Coordinates of C-alpha atoms and ligand atoms in Angstrom, one line a residue:
X13 CA 16.4 20.1 -27.4
X14 CA 18.6 18.0 -29.8
X15 CA 21.4 18.0 -27.2
X16 CA 19.1 17.3 -24.4
X17 CA 17.8 14.2 -26.2
X18 CA 21.3 12.9 -26.8
X19 CA 22.2 13.5 -23.2
X20 CA 19.0 11.7 -22.0
X21 CA 19.8 8.7 -24.2
X22 CA 23.2 8.4 -22.7
X23 CA 21.8 8.7 -19.2
X24 CA 19.1 6.1 -19.9
X25 CA 21.8 3.6 -21.1
X26 CA 23.7 4.1 -17.9
X27 CA 20.5 3.7 -15.8
X28 CA 19.7 0.4 -17.5
X29 CA 23.2 -0.9 -16.7
X30 CA 23.0 0.3 -13.0
X31 CA 19.6 -1.2 -12.3
X32 CA 20.4 -4.6 -13.7
X33 CA 21.5 -6.1 -10.4
X34 CA 18.8 -4.6 -8.2
X35 CA 16.2 -5.8 -10.7
X36 CA 17.7 -9.3 -10.8
X37 CA 17.6 -9.5 -7.0
X38 CA 13.9 -8.6 -7.2
X39 CA 13.3 -11.6 -9.4
X40 CA 14.1 -13.9 -6.5
X41 CA 11.3 -12.4 -4.5
X42 CA 8.9 -12.4 -7.4
X43 CA 9.7 -16.1 -8.0
X44 CA 9.1 -17.0 -4.3
X45 CA 5.9 -15.1 -4.2
X46 CA 4.6 -16.8 -7.4
X47 CA 5.4 -20.2 -5.8
X48 CA 3.6 -19.2 -2.6
X49 CA 0.5 -18.0 -4.5
X50 CA 0.4 -21.2 -6.7
X51 CA 0.7 -23.4 -3.7
X52 CA -2.2 -21.7 -2.0
X53 CA -4.4 -22.2 -5.1
X54 CA -3.4 -25.9 -5.2
X55 CA -3.9 -26.5 -1.5
X56 CA -7.4 -24.9 -1.6
X57 CA -8.2 -27.0 -4.7
X58 CA -9.6 -24.0 -6.6
X59 CA -11.9 -25.2 -9.3
X60 CA -14.0 -23.8 -12.1
X61 CA -17.2 -23.2 -10.2
X62 CA -15.3 -21.2 -7.6
X63 CA -14.9 -18.5 -10.3
X64 CA -18.6 -17.9 -10.4
X65 CA -20.3 -15.6 -7.9
X66 CA -23.5 -15.4 -5.9
X67 CA -26.3 -12.8 -5.5
X68 CA -28.6 -11.6 -2.8
X69 CA -27.4 -12.6 0.7
X70 CA -24.7 -14.8 -0.8
X71 CA -25.2 -17.7 1.6
X72 CA -23.1 -20.8 1.0
X73 CA -20.9 -19.2 -1.5
X74 CA -18.1 -21.7 -2.0
X75 CA -16.2 -19.4 -4.4
X76 CA -16.1 -16.7 -1.7
X77 CA -14.7 -19.3 0.8
X78 CA -12.1 -20.3 -1.7
X79 CA -11.0 -16.7 -2.4
X80 CA -10.7 -16.0 1.3
X81 CA -8.8 -19.3 1.9
X82 CA -6.3 -18.4 -0.9
X83 CA -5.8 -14.9 0.4
X84 CA -5.3 -16.1 4.0
X85 CA -2.6 -18.6 2.9
X86 CA -0.8 -16.0 0.8
X87 CA -0.9 -13.6 3.7
X88 CA 0.3 -16.2 6.2
X89 CA -3.0 -15.7 8.2
X90 CA -5.4 -18.0 9.9
X91 CA -8.4 -16.4 8.3
X92 CA -9.2 -13.6 5.8
X93 CA -12.2 -11.5 5.0
X94 CA -11.9 -10.5 1.3
X95 CA -14.8 -8.6 -0.1
X96 CA -15.9 -6.4 -2.9
X97 CA -18.2 -4.5 -0.5
X98 CA -15.1 -3.2 1.3
X99 CA -14.8 0.0 -0.7
X100 CA -11.2 1.0 0.0
X101 CA -8.1 0.5 2.2
X102 CA -9.5 3.1 4.7
X103 CA -12.7 1.1 5.0
X104 CA -10.8 -2.2 5.5
X105 CA -8.7 -0.5 8.3
X106 CA -11.9 1.0 9.8
X107 CA -13.5 -2.5 10.1
X108 CA -10.4 -3.8 11.8
X109 CA -10.1 -0.9 14.3
X110 CA -13.8 -0.6 15.1
X111 CA -14.1 -4.4 15.2
X112 CA -11.6 -4.7 18.1
X113 CA -11.7 -1.4 20.0
X114 CA -14.3 -0.6 22.7
X115 CA -15.1 2.5 24.8
X116 CA -12.2 3.1 27.2
X117 CA -9.7 1.1 25.2
X118 CA -6.5 2.7 23.9
X119 CA -5.0 2.6 20.4
X120 CA -1.3 3.4 20.1
X121 CA 0.4 4.2 16.8
X122 CA 4.1 3.3 17.1
X123 CA 5.0 4.5 13.6
X124 CA 4.1 8.2 14.0
X125 CA 1.3 9.9 12.4
X126 CA -0.9 7.4 10.5
X127 CA -2.0 7.7 6.9
X128 CA -4.0 10.9 6.2
X129 CA -7.4 9.2 5.8
X130 CA -7.1 7.6 9.2
X131 CA -6.9 10.9 11.1
X132 CA -10.6 11.5 10.8
X133 CA -11.5 7.9 11.5
X134 CA -9.4 7.9 14.7
X135 CA -10.7 11.4 15.6
X136 CA -7.3 13.1 15.7
X137 CA -8.8 16.4 14.5
X138 CA -11.4 16.5 17.2
X139 CA -14.2 14.1 17.8
X140 CA -15.6 13.7 14.2
X141 CA -19.0 12.1 14.3
X142 CA -18.7 8.4 14.4
X143 CA -14.9 8.5 15.0
X144 CA -13.1 6.3 17.5
X145 CA -12.6 9.4 19.7
X146 CA -16.4 10.0 19.8
X147 CA -16.9 6.5 21.0
X148 CA -14.5 7.1 23.8
X149 CA -11.5 5.2 22.4
X150 CA -8.2 6.9 23.5
X151 CA -5.4 7.5 21.0
X152 CA -1.6 7.8 21.6
X153 CA 1.3 8.1 19.2
X154 CA 5.0 7.5 19.4
X155 CA 6.8 9.2 16.5
X156 CA 9.6 7.6 14.5
X157 CA 13.1 8.7 15.2
X158 CA 14.7 11.2 12.8
X159 CA 16.1 8.4 10.7
X160 CA 12.6 6.8 10.4
X161 CA 13.0 3.9 12.8
X162 CA 10.7 3.0 15.7
X163 CA 11.5 4.8 19.0
X164 CA 11.9 1.8 21.3
X165 CA 12.3 3.7 24.5
X166 CA 9.3 5.9 23.6
X167 CA 7.2 2.8 23.0
X168 CA 8.3 1.2 26.3
X169 CA 7.2 4.4 28.1
X170 CA 3.9 4.7 26.2
X171 CA 3.0 1.0 27.0
X172 CA 3.0 1.8 30.7
X173 CA -0.5 3.0 30.1
X174 CA -2.9 0.1 29.4
X175 CA -3.2 -0.4 25.6
X176 CA -5.6 -2.6 23.7
X177 CA -4.3 -2.2 20.2
X178 CA -1.1 -1.2 18.4
X179 CA -1.1 0.4 15.0
X180 CA 2.0 -0.2 12.7
X181 CA 2.1 1.3 9.3
X182 CA 4.4 -0.6 6.9
X183 CA 4.4 1.8 4.0
X184 CA 5.9 5.3 4.1
X185 CA 2.6 6.7 3.0
X186 CA 3.2 10.1 1.7
X187 CA 6.0 11.0 4.1
X188 CA 9.7 11.4 3.4
X189 CA 10.6 8.4 5.5
X190 CA 11.6 4.8 4.7
X191 CA 9.0 2.0 4.7
X192 CA 9.3 -0.4 7.6
X193 CA 10.6 -3.7 6.2
X194 CA 9.4 -7.1 7.5
X195 CA 12.6 -7.6 9.5
X196 CA 12.0 -4.3 11.3
X197 CA 8.3 -5.2 11.8
X198 CA 9.3 -8.6 13.2
X199 CA 11.7 -7.0 15.7
X200 CA 9.1 -4.3 16.7
X201 CA 6.4 -6.9 17.3
X202 CA 8.6 -9.1 19.4
X203 CA 9.6 -6.1 21.5
X204 CA 6.0 -5.1 22.0
X205 CA 4.7 -8.6 22.8
X206 CA 7.5 -9.0 25.3
X207 CA 6.2 -6.0 27.2
X208 CA 2.5 -6.9 26.7
X209 CA 1.6 -10.3 25.2
X210 CA -2.1 -9.5 25.2
X211 CA -2.0 -6.3 23.1
X212 CA -3.5 -6.7 19.6
X213 CA -1.0 -5.8 17.0
X214 CA -2.5 -4.4 13.8
X215 CA -0.5 -3.6 10.7
X216 CA -1.7 -1.3 7.9
X217 CA -0.4 -3.4 5.1
X218 CA -1.4 -1.0 2.2
X219 CA 1.2 -0.9 -0.6
X220 CA 3.3 -3.6 1.2
X221 CA 1.8 -6.9 0.0
X222 CA 4.2 -9.1 -2.0
X223 CA 7.0 -6.6 -2.0
X224 CA 9.0 -8.9 0.2
X225 CA 8.8 -12.7 0.6
X226 CA 7.0 -12.5 3.9
X227 CA 3.9 -10.7 5.2
X228 CA 3.3 -9.2 8.6
X229 CA 1.2 -12.1 9.9
X230 CA 4.2 -14.4 9.4
X231 CA 6.2 -12.3 11.9
X232 CA 3.6 -12.0 14.6
X233 CA 1.0 -9.4 13.5
X234 CA -2.5 -10.3 14.8
X235 CA -4.4 -8.5 12.2
X236 CA -3.7 -6.7 8.9
X237 CA -5.7 -4.9 6.3
X238 CA -5.3 -3.5 2.8
X239 CA -7.0 -2.5 -0.5
X240 CA -7.5 -4.7 -3.5
X241 CA -7.0 -1.9 -5.9
X242 CA -3.4 -1.7 -4.6
X243 CA -1.0 -4.7 -4.7
X244 CA -3.0 -7.8 -4.0
X245 CA -5.7 -7.3 -6.7
X246 CA -2.9 -7.5 -9.3
X247 CA -4.5 -4.7 -11.3
X248 CA -7.5 -6.9 -12.1
X249 CA -9.7 -6.5 -9.0
X250 CA -12.2 -3.8 -9.8
X251 CA -12.8 -2.8 -6.2
X252 CA -12.5 -4.4 -2.7
X253 CA -10.4 -4.8 0.4
X254 CA -9.3 -7.4 2.9
X255 CA -8.7 -7.9 6.6
X256 CA -6.7 -11.0 7.6
X257 CA -5.1 -12.4 10.7
X258 CA -6.0 -14.5 13.8
X259 CA -9.5 -16.1 13.4
X260 CA -11.1 -14.4 16.4
X261 CA -10.0 -10.9 15.4
X262 CA -11.1 -11.4 11.7
X263 CA -14.5 -12.5 13.1
X264 CA -14.8 -9.4 15.2
X265 CA -13.9 -7.3 12.1
X266 CA -16.5 -9.2 10.1
X267 CA -19.2 -8.4 12.7
X268 CA -18.4 -4.8 12.1
X269 CA -18.3 -5.2 8.3
X270 CA -21.9 -6.6 8.2
X271 CA -23.6 -7.0 11.6
X272 CA -23.0 -8.9 14.8
X273 CA -24.5 -12.3 14.3
X274 CA -24.1 -12.6 10.6
X275 CA -20.4 -11.5 10.2
X276 CA -18.7 -13.0 7.1
X277 CA -21.4 -15.6 6.4
X278 CA -23.2 -13.2 4.1
X279 CA -22.1 -11.0 1.2
X280 CA -22.7 -11.8 -2.5
X281 CA -19.7 -12.0 -4.7
X282 CA -21.4 -11.1 -7.9
X283 CA -18.7 -11.1 -10.6
X284 CA -15.7 -10.6 -8.2
X285 CA -14.5 -14.2 -7.6
X286 CA -12.7 -14.7 -10.9
X287 CA -11.1 -11.3 -10.8
X288 CA -10.0 -11.6 -7.1
X289 CA -8.4 -15.0 -7.9
X290 CA -6.9 -14.0 -11.2
X291 CA -5.7 -10.8 -9.6
X292 CA -3.8 -12.4 -6.7
X293 CA -2.4 -14.9 -9.2
X294 CA -1.0 -12.0 -11.3
X295 CA 0.0 -9.9 -8.2
X296 CA 3.5 -11.1 -7.7
X297 CA 4.4 -10.2 -11.3
X298 CA 2.6 -6.9 -11.3
X299 CA 4.1 -5.9 -8.0
X300 CA 7.5 -6.8 -9.5
X301 CA 6.9 -4.7 -12.6
X302 CA 5.9 -1.7 -10.4
X303 CA 9.0 -2.1 -8.3
X304 CA 11.3 -2.3 -11.3
X305 CA 9.6 0.9 -12.6
X306 CA 10.3 2.5 -9.2
X307 CA 13.9 1.4 -9.3
X308 CA 14.4 2.8 -12.8
X309 CA 12.7 6.1 -11.7
X310 CA 14.9 6.4 -8.6
X311 CA 18.1 5.8 -10.5
X312 CA 17.2 8.2 -13.4
X313 CA 16.0 11.0 -11.3
X314 CA 19.0 10.9 -8.9
X315 CA 21.3 11.0 -11.9
X316 CA 19.6 14.1 -13.0
X317 CA 20.2 15.7 -9.6
X318 CA 16.9 15.2 -7.7
X319 CA 16.8 13.7 -4.2
X320 CA 14.9 10.4 -4.2
X321 CA 13.6 8.1 -1.5
X322 CA 14.2 5.2 -1.5
X323 CA 17.4 5.2 -3.6
X324 CA 17.5 2.7 -6.5
X325 CA 19.6 0.1 -4.6
X326 CA 17.9 0.5 -1.2
X327 CA 15.7 -2.2 0.2
X328 CA 12.0 -1.7 -0.3
X329 CA 8.9 -2.7 1.6
X330 CA 6.3 -0.8 -0.3
X331 CA 5.6 0.5 -3.9
X332 CA 6.1 4.2 -3.2
X333 CA 8.9 6.2 -4.9
X334 CA 9.4 9.7 -3.6
X335 CA 11.1 12.4 -5.8
X336 CA 12.0 15.8 -4.5
X337 CA 11.4 18.1 -7.4
X338 CA 12.0 21.2 -5.2
X339 CA 9.6 23.6 -7.0
X340 CA 5.8 23.7 -7.4
X341 CA 6.1 24.4 -11.1
X342 CA 8.2 21.3 -11.7
X343 CA 5.7 19.1 -9.8
X344 CA 2.9 20.3 -12.1
X345 CA 4.9 19.9 -15.3
X346 CA 6.1 16.5 -14.4
X347 CA 2.6 15.3 -13.6
X348 CA 1.3 16.7 -16.9
X349 CA 4.0 14.7 -18.7
X350 CA 3.0 11.5 -16.8
X351 CA -0.6 12.1 -17.6
X352 CA 0.1 12.5 -21.3
X353 CA 1.6 9.0 -21.2
X354 CA -1.5 7.3 -19.6
X355 CA -3.7 4.9 -21.5
X356 CA -6.8 6.5 -20.1
X357 CA -7.4 10.3 -20.0
X358 CA -4.1 11.1 -21.7
X359 CA -5.7 14.3 -23.1
X360 CA -6.5 15.9 -19.7
X361 CA -4.1 18.2 -17.9
X362 CA -3.7 17.8 -14.1
X363 CA -4.3 20.9 -12.0
X364 CA -3.5 21.4 -8.3
X365 CA -6.7 21.3 -6.2
X366 CA -7.7 21.7 -2.6
X367 CA -8.5 18.1 -1.7
X368 CA -10.7 17.6 1.4
X369 CA -8.5 16.8 4.4
X370 CA -5.3 18.3 3.1
X371 CA -4.0 21.7 4.2
X372 CA -2.3 22.6 0.9
X373 CA -3.3 22.0 -2.8
X374 CA -2.5 18.5 -4.2
X375 CA -1.4 17.7 -7.7
X376 CA -2.2 14.2 -9.1
X377 CA -1.6 12.3 -12.3
X378 CA -3.1 9.0 -13.2
X379 CA -5.0 7.6 -16.1
X380 CA -6.2 4.2 -14.8
X381 CA -8.7 1.5 -15.9
X382 CA -10.0 1.2 -12.4
X383 CA -10.8 4.5 -10.8
X384 CA -8.1 5.5 -8.4
X385 CA -6.2 2.2 -8.6
X386 CA -2.7 2.9 -7.4
X387 CA -1.4 -0.5 -8.5
X388 CA -1.7 1.0 -11.9
X389 CA 0.6 4.0 -12.3
X390 CA -0.1 7.2 -10.5
X391 CA 1.7 10.2 -8.9
X392 CA 0.6 12.7 -6.3
X393 CA 2.0 15.2 -3.9
X394 CA 1.0 18.2 -1.8
X395 CA 2.2 21.5 -3.3
X396 CA 4.4 22.6 -0.3
X397 CA 7.9 22.1 1.0
X398 CA 9.8 19.9 0.1
X399 CA 7.9 19.8 -3.2
X400 CA 8.1 16.1 -3.3
X401 CA 6.1 13.9 -5.7
X402 CA 5.2 10.3 -4.8
X403 CA 4.9 7.8 -7.6
X404 CA 3.4 4.4 -7.2
X405 CA 2.4 1.3 -9.1
X406 CA 2.7 0.5 -12.8
X407 CA 1.1 -2.5 -14.5
X408 CA 4.3 -2.8 -16.6
X409 CA 7.8 -1.5 -16.1
X410 CA 8.0 -0.3 -19.7
X411 CA 4.9 1.8 -19.2
X412 CA 6.4 3.4 -16.1
X413 CA 9.6 4.2 -18.1
X414 CA 7.7 5.8 -20.9
X415 CA 5.6 7.8 -18.5
X416 CA 8.6 9.0 -16.4
X417 CA 10.5 10.0 -19.6
X418 CA 7.4 11.9 -20.7
X419 CA 7.4 13.7 -17.4
X420 CA 11.0 14.6 -17.7
X421 CA 10.5 15.9 -21.2
X422 CA 8.0 18.4 -19.8
X423 CA 10.6 19.6 -17.3
X424 CA 13.5 19.7 -19.7
X425 CA 11.6 21.3 -22.6
X426 CA 12.3 24.9 -21.6
Ligands
LIG513 C1 -3.7 3.8 0.5 C2 -3.4 3.7 1.9 C3 -4.4 3.7 2.9 C4 -5.9 4.0 2.5 O1 -6.3 3.3 1.4 P1 -7.5 4.0 0.5 O2 -7.8 2.9 -0.4 O3 -6.8 5.1 -0.2 O4 -8.6 4.3 1.4 C5 -4.1 3.6 4.2 N1 -2.8 3.4 4.6 C6 -1.8 3.4 3.7 C7 -0.4 3.2 4.2 C8 -2.1 3.6 2.3 O5 -1.1 3.5 1.5

C-alpha cells in the first residue's frame, strides 16, 4: 500500500493543478448568484420579524410572504410557493402537474423518460390509483438523441397532437446523459413556443438551481419546481419544496397544494422561515462547494482510468457526477469508503437493497444531517450495467475530497 499512497499523492497534486481553472471559472457564477440573492433580500426589505413563523392556519404570515418573494426573485419568477409542507421534489412536481392538467389534456416529456419517481405519478406503469393516467391525462414522450440533445424533429411531430403541458428535465437524473444547460433550455422553449404559444412549459429544476447564473423562468419556462433539501435550501432547510413561475400557474398549483379557494393563503411556517431564508442566502456558496467537489472527483477518477460524466472541464447544469466503476463489487466498496467519511452514520456499512420502484438492487451512501438531503454529500446507483455510481452535493469541497479519497482507498486496498 506504501507505493499506492505515494502514487495517489502524486495524482492528487496533478488533479489540484488541473482543476484550478475550472474552479476559478465557477467563482464567477457563484459571485453573480450571491449578488442576485442579496439583491432579492434587499428589494424585499427582509427584516427581523420575517424570520419568525406562524402556527395553525398561518393567516397573514408576513414572513412566509417575504420568503416566497425572495425565492421568486432569485428564480426569476413572477410568483413562488415555498413551503415546509411540500415533502419532497416529487411532491412539488406533483402539485405543478396536477394543478395544471385536466382530464383529456396531454402531457409531453421532451427530454425522454422522466425521473424515476415521476413514473408512478404520471401512470407510466399502468394506471396507478390517483395517477394522472387514472384521471384521463394522456402522456407522450420524445426521447433525447443519442448524444443527449432534444430531438427537434420528433418534438415537432409530437406537437401535431394537441398538448397542454410540456415537461423538460434539466438534470441528468440518474442517467448517463448530459444535463440540459440553460442555453439549451432557452432554445428548446423558443422552438416549442413558436409551434404552440399556448402550451404550458414546465421544467423539473431539481439539482439545477444556482448551478448557472440564470434559471429556467428567465428563459421562458412557465412553471418550475424543486426540493429545498437539494440546492436552494443551502443545506440548512430541514424539509420543503417550491413551485415558481407565472402567477396564474403558481396559483393553480397552490390550489392543488391545499384546496381550491384557500390556495397559498394558508400554511403555517412554524420554525421554517429563518432556515429557508438563511438557506437560500448560503445556497450560492454551498452549490459552488458541491460543484468544486464534483470537478475534483471527475478529474481524479478519470486519471485513475474510470469513465466519468460530466468530465471535469465540461459545462454543468446540475450537481450530479457520474462515475462508471464497471463492477458491482467496486460500487459497493466505493460506497463503503464514502460512508466511512460521513459526519453522521460513519459506522454503518451500506448494503445493496431492493428499493421500491427499481428493477435492480440499489447501493447508497450518505450520512447526512437532514434525512436524505442530497445537497449534503451522497452517492447512489443501481447495481446493473454500466455499474455507474452517481455522486451529488457536498456541503464543503474539502469534505467531498476526503470522502472520495476514502472511497478510493477501499477500492485500492486489495
Ligand atoms: C431528486 C429529483 C426529483 C425528485 O425529488 P425527491 O425529493 O427525491 O422526491 C425529481 N426530478 C429530479 C431531476 C431529481 O433530481
